[in-house]
XYZ file of N, CA and C in Angstrom:
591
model
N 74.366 -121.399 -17.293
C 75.808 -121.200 -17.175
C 76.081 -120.204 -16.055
N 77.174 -120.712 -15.126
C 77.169 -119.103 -14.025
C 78.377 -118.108 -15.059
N 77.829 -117.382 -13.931
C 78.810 -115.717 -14.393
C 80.213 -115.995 -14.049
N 80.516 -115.898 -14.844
C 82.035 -115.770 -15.365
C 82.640 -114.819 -14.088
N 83.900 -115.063 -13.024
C 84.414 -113.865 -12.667
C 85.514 -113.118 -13.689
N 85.440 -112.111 -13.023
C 86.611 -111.413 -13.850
C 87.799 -111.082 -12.694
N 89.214 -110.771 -13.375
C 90.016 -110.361 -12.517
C 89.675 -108.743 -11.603
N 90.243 -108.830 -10.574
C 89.874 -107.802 -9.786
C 91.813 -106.429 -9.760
N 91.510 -105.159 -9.751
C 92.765 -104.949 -9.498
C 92.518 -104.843 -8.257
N 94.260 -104.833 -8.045
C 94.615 -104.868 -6.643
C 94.037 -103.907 -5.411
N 93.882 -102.492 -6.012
C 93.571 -101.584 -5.411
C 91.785 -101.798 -4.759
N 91.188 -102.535 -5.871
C 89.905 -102.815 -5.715
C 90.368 -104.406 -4.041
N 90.758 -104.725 -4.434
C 90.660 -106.012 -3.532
C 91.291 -105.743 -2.175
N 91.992 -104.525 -2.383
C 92.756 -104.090 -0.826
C 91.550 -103.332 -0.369
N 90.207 -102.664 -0.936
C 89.493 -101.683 -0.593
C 88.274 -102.667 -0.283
N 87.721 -104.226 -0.120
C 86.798 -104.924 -0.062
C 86.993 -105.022 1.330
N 85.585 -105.209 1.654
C 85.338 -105.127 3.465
C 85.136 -106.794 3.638
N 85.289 -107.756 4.743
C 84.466 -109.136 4.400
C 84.487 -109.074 5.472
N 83.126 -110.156 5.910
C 82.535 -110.098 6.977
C 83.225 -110.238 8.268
N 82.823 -109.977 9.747
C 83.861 -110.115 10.932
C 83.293 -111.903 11.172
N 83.822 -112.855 12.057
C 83.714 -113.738 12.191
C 83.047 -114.877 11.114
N 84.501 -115.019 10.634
C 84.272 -116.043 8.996
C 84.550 -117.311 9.238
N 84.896 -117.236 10.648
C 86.149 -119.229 10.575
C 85.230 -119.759 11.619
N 84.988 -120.989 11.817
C 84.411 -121.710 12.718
C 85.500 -121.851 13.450
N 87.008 -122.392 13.242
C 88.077 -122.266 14.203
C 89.163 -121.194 13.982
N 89.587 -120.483 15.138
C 90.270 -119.239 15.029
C 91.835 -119.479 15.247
N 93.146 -119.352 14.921
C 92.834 -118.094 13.939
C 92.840 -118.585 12.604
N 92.393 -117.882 11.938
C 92.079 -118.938 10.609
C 92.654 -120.480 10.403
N 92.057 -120.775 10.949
C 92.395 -122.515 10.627
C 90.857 -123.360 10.023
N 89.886 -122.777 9.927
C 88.938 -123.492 9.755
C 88.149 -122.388 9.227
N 87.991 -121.604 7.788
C 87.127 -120.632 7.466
C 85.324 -121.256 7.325
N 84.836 -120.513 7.491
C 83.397 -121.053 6.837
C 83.080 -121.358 5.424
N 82.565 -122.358 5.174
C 82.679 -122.813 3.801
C 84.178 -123.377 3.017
N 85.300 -123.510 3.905
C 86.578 -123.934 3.810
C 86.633 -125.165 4.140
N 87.706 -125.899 3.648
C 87.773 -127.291 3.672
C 89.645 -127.521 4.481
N 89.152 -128.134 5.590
C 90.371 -128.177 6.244
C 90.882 -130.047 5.873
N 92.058 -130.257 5.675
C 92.777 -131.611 5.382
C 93.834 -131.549 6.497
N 93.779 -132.498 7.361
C 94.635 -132.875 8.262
C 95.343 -134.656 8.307
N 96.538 -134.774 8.247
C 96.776 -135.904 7.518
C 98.080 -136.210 8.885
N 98.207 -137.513 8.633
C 99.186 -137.899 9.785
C 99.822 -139.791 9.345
N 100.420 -140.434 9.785
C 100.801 -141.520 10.078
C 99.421 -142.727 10.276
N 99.087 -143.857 9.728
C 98.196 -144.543 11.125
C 98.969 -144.183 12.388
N 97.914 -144.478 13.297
C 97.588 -144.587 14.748
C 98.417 -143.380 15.350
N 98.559 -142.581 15.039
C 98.749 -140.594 15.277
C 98.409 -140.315 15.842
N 96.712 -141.010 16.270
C 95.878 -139.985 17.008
C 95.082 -139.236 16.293
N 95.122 -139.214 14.619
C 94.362 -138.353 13.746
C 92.547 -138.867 14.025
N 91.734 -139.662 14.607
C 90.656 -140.110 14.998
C 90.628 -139.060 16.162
N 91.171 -139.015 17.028
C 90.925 -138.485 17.988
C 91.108 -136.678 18.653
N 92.013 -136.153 17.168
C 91.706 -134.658 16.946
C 90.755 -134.263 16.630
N 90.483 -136.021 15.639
C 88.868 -134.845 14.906
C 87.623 -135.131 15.708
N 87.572 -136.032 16.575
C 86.798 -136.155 17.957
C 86.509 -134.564 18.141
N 87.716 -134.441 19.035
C 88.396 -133.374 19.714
C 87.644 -131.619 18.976
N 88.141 -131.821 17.766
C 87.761 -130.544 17.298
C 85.812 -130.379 16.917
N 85.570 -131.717 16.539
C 83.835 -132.121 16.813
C 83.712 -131.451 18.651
N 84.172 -132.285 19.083
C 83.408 -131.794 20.969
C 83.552 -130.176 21.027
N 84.833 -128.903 20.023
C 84.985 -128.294 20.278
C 83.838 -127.655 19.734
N 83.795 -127.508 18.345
C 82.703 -126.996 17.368
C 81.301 -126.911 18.180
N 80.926 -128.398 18.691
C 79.471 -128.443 18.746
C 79.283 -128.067 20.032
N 80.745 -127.711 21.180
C 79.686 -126.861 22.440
C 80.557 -125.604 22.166
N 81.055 -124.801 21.043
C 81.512 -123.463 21.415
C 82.826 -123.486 22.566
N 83.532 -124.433 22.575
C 84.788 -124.214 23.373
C 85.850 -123.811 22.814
N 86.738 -124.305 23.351
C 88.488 -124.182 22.571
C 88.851 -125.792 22.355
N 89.633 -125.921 21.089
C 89.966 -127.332 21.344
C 91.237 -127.563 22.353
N 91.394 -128.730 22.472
C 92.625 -129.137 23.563
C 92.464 -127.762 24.651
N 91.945 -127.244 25.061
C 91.838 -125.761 25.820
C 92.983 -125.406 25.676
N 93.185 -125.186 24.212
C 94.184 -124.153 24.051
C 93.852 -123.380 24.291
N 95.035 -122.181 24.099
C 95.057 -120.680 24.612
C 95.295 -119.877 23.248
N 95.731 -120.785 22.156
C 95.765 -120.377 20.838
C 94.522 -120.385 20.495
N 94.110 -121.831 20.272
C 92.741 -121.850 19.058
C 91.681 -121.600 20.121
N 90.620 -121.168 18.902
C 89.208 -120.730 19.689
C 87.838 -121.437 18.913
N 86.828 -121.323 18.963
C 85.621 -121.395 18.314
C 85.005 -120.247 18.826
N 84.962 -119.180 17.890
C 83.655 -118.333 18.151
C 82.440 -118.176 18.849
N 81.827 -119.492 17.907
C 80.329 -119.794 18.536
C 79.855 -121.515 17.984
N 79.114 -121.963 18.620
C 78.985 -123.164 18.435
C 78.603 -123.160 16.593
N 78.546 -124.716 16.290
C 78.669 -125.465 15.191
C 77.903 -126.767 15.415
N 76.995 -126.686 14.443
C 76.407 -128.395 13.857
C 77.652 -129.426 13.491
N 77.720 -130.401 14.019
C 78.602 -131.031 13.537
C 78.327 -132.604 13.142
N 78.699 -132.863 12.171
C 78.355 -134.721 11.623
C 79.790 -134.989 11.431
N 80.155 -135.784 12.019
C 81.330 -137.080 11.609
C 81.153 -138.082 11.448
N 81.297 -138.133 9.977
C 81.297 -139.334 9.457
C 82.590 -140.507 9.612
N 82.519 -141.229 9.857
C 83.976 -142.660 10.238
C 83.441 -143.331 9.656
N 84.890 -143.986 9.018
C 85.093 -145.529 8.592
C 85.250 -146.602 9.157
N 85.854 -146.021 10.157
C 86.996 -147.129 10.918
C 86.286 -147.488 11.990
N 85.935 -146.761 13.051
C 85.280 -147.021 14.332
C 84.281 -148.145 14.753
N 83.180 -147.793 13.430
C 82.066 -148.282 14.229
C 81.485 -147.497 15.581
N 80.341 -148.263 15.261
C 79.497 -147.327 16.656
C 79.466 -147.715 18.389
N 80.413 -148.491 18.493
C 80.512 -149.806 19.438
C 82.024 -148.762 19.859
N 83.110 -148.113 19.431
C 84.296 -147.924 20.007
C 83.667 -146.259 19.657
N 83.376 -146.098 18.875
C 82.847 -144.606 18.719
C 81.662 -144.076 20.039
N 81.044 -144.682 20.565
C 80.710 -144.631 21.631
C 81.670 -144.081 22.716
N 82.195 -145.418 22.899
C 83.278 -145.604 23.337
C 84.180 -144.275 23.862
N 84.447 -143.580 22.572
C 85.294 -142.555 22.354
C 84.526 -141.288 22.891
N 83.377 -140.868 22.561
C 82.650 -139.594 22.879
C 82.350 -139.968 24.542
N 82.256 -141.105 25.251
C 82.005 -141.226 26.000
C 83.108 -140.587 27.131
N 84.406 -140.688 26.825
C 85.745 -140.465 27.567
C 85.664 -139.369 26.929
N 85.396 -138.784 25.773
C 85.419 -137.480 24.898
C 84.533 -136.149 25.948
N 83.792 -136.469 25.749
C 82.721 -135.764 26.630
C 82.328 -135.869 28.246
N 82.615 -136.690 29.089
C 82.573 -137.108 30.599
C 82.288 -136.183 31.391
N 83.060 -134.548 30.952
C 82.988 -133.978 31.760
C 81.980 -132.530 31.694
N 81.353 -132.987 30.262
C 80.553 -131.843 29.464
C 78.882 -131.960 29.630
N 78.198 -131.843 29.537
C 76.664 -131.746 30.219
C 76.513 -131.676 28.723
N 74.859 -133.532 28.622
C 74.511 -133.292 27.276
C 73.757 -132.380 26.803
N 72.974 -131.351 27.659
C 72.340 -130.164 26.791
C 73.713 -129.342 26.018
N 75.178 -129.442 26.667
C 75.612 -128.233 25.636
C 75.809 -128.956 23.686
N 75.672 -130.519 24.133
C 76.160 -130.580 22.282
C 75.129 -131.742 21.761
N 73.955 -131.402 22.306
C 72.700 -132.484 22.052
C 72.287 -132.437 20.695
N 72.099 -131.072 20.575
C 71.465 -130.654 19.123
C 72.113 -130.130 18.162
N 73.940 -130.125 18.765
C 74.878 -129.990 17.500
C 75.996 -130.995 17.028
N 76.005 -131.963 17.943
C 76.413 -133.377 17.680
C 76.530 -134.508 16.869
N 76.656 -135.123 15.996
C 75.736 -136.063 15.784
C 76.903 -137.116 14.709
N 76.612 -138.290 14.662
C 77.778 -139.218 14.156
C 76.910 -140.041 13.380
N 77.910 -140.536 12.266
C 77.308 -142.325 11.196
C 78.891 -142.967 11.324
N 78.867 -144.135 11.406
C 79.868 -144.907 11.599
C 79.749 -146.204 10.537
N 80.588 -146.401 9.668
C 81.007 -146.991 8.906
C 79.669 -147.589 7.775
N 79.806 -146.477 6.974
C 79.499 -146.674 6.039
C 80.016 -146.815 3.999
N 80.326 -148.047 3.960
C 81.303 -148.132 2.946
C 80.265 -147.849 1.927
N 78.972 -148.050 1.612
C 78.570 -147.601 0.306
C 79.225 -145.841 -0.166
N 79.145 -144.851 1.161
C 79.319 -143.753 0.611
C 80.633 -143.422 0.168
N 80.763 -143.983 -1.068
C 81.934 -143.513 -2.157
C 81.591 -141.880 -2.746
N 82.269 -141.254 -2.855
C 82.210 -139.971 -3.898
C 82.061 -139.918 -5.379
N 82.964 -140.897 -5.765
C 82.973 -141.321 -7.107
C 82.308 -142.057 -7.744
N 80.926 -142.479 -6.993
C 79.688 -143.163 -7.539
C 78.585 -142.182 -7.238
N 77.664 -142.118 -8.314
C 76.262 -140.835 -7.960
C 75.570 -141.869 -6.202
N 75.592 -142.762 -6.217
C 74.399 -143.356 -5.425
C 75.553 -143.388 -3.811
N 76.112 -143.137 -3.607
C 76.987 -142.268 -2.686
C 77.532 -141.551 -2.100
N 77.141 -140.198 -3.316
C 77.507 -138.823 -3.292
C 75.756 -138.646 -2.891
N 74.686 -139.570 -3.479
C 73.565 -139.061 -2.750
C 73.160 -139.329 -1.115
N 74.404 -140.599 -0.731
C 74.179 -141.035 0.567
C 74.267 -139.626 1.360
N 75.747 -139.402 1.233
C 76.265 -138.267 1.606
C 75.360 -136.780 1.529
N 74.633 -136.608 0.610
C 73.840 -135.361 0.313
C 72.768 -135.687 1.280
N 71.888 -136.608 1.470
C 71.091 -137.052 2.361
C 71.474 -137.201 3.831
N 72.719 -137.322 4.176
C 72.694 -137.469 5.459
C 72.896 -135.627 6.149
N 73.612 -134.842 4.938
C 73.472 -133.275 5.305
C 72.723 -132.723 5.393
N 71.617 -132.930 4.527
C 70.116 -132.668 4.499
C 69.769 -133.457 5.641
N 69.488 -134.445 6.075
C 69.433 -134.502 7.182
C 69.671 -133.894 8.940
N 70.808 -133.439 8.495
C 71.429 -133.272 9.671
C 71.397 -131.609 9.941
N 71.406 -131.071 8.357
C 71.892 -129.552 8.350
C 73.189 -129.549 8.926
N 73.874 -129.555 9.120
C 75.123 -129.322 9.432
C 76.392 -127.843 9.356
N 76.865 -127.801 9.880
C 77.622 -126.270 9.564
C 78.996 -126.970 9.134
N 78.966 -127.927 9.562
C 80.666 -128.573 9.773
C 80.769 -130.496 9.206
N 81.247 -130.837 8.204
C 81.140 -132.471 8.309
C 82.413 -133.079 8.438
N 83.073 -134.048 9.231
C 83.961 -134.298 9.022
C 84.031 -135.794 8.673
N 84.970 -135.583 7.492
C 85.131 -136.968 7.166
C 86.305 -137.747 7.490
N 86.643 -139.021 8.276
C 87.632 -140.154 8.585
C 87.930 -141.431 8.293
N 88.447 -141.499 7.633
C 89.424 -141.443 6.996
C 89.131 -140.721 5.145
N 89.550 -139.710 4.556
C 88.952 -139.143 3.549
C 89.064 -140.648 2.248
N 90.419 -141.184 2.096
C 90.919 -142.841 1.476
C 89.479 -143.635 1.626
N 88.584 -143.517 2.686
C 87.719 -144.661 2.590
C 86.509 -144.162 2.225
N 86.136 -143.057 1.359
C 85.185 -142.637 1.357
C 85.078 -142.339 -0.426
N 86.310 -142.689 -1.175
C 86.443 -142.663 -2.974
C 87.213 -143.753 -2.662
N 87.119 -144.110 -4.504
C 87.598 -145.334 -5.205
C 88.825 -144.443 -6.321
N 88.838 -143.149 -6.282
C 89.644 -142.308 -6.940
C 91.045 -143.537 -6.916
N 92.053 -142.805 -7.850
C 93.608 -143.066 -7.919
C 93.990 -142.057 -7.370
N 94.455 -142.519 -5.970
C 95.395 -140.916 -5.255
C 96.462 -140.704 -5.908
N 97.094 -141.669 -6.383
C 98.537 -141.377 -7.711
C 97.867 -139.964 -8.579
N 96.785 -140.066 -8.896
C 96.430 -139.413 -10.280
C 95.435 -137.767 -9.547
N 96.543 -137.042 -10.141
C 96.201 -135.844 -9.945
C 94.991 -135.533 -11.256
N 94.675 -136.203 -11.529
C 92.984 -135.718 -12.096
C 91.813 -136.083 -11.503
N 92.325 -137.557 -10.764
C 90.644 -138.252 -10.143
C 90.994 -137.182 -8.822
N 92.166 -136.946 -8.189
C 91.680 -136.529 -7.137
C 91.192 -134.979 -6.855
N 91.625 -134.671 -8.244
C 91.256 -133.011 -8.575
C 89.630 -132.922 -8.716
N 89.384 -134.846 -9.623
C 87.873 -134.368 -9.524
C 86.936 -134.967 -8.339
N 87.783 -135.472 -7.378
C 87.083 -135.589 -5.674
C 87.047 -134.451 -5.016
N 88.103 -133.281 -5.203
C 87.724 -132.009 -4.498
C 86.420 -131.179 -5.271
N 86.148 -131.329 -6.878
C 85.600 -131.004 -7.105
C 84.154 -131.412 -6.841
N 84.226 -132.652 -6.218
C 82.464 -132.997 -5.967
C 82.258 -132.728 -4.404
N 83.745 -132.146 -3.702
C 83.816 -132.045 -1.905
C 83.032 -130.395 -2.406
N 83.550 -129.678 -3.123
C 83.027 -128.214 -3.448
C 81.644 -128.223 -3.317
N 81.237 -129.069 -4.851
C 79.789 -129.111 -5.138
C 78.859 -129.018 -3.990
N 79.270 -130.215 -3.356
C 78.985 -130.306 -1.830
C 78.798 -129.577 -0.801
N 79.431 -128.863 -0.945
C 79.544 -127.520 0.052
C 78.236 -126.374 -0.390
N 78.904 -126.217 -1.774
C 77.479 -124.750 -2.806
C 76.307 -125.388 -2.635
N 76.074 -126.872 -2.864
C 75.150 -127.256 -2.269
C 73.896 -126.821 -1.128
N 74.834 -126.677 -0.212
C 74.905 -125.894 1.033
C 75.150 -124.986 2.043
N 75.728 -124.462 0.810
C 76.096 -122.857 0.711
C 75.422 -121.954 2.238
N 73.812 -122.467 2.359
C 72.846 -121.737 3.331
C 73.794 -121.807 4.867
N 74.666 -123.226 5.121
C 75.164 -123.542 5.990
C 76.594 -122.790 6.502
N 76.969 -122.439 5.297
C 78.649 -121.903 6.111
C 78.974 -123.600 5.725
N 78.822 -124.641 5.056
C 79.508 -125.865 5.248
C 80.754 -126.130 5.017
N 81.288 -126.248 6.234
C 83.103 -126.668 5.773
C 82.829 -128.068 6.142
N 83.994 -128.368 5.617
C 84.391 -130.198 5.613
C 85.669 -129.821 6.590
N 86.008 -130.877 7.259
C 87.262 -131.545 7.682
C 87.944 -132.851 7.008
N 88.994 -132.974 6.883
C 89.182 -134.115 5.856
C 90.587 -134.851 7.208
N 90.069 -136.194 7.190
C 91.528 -136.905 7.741
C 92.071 -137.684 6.700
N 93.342 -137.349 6.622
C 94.604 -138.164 5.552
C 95.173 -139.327 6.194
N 95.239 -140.591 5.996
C 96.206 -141.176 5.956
C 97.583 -140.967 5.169
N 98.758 -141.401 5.781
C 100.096 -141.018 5.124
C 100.252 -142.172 4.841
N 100.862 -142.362 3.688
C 101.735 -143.683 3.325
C 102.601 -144.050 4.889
N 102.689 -145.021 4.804
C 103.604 -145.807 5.654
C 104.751 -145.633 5.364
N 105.965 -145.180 6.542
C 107.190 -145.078 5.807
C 108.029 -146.356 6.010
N 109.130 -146.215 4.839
C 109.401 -147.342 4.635
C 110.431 -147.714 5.786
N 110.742 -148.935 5.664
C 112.007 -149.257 6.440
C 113.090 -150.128 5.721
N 114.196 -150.030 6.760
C 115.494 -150.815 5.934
C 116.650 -150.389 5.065
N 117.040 -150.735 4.584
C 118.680 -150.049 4.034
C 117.830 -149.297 2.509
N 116.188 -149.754 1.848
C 116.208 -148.783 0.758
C 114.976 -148.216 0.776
N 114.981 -147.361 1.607
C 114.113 -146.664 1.920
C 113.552 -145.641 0.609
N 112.396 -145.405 0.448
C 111.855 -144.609 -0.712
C 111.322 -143.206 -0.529
């Protein structure tokens, strides 16, 4: 059984030191061991942020060269896709990267493209997934589309309470890593016409 926490007072929690450089993306938008969800419309462009923030992670840049966000220091990174395939996912890192030299993200790079067995909500999926981190070691995984990766009821705030709970597991798992997830959302489609919902 783990140890129980207990409540902390306030005075105690204003007086705790925590470590300097905790976020893989600055300013806090991406803590270590944090799980970032970024969700949008189809065809948004949500594929191609999380490109974007992968090319940033795994050579230590800024994404979009902003002047806001930063990366500290480089990041292992696995993105996992549904949608792509390895044929347009190519494709994509290829125009993604053009102008970047492959020693800077050779050995922190790395992609699987469409794999529908790995469900969450089946053990023999959640082990795909455990195997390809172990594999990879990873600091960072991002998953695209998060919808194609459970069989959960997104209606039902219990299955999906217990998909974050196996995204956690996942993480303590790997605790050694700093492992954060990235998550891409699809949005419902909005409606059209005189009765809109």
């Amino acid at each position: 059984m783990s140890e129980q926490k207990l409540p902390l007072k306030i005075s105690d929690l204003l007086s705790m030191t925590f470590p300097q450089n905790s976020f893989w993306i600055e300013p806090a938008i991406l803590p270590k061991g944090g799980t970032l969800l970024f969700g949008g419309a189809a065809k948004t462009g949500k594929s191609f942020i999380m490109l974007e923030l992968a090319r940033a992670l795994s050579t230590g840049t800024r994404p979009f060269s902003s002047s806001i966000f930063s990366v500290p220091g480089k990041a292992k990174v696995l993105v996992i896709e549904q949608e792509l395939g390895e044929r347009e996912s190519q494709s994509r890192y290829s125009n993604l990267l053009k102008n970047t030299r492959p020693s800077a993200y050779n050995d922190y790079l790395y992609n699987l493209s469409k794999v529908p067995s790995m469900q969450l909500n089946s053990n023999e999926g959640l082990k795909y997934l455990y195997d390809a981190i172990d594999h990879v070691q990873p600091n960072v995984v991002i998953l695209d589309p998060i919808s194609m990766f459970h069989g959960f009821d997104e209606n039902s705030n219990t299955e999906i309470g217990d998909l974050f709970k196996r995204l956690e597991k996942i993480k303590g798992a790997f605790s050694h890593l700093s492992l954060s997830l990235i998550l891409s959302h699809h949005f419902k489609k909005p409606s059209v016409g005189p009765y809109k919902t």
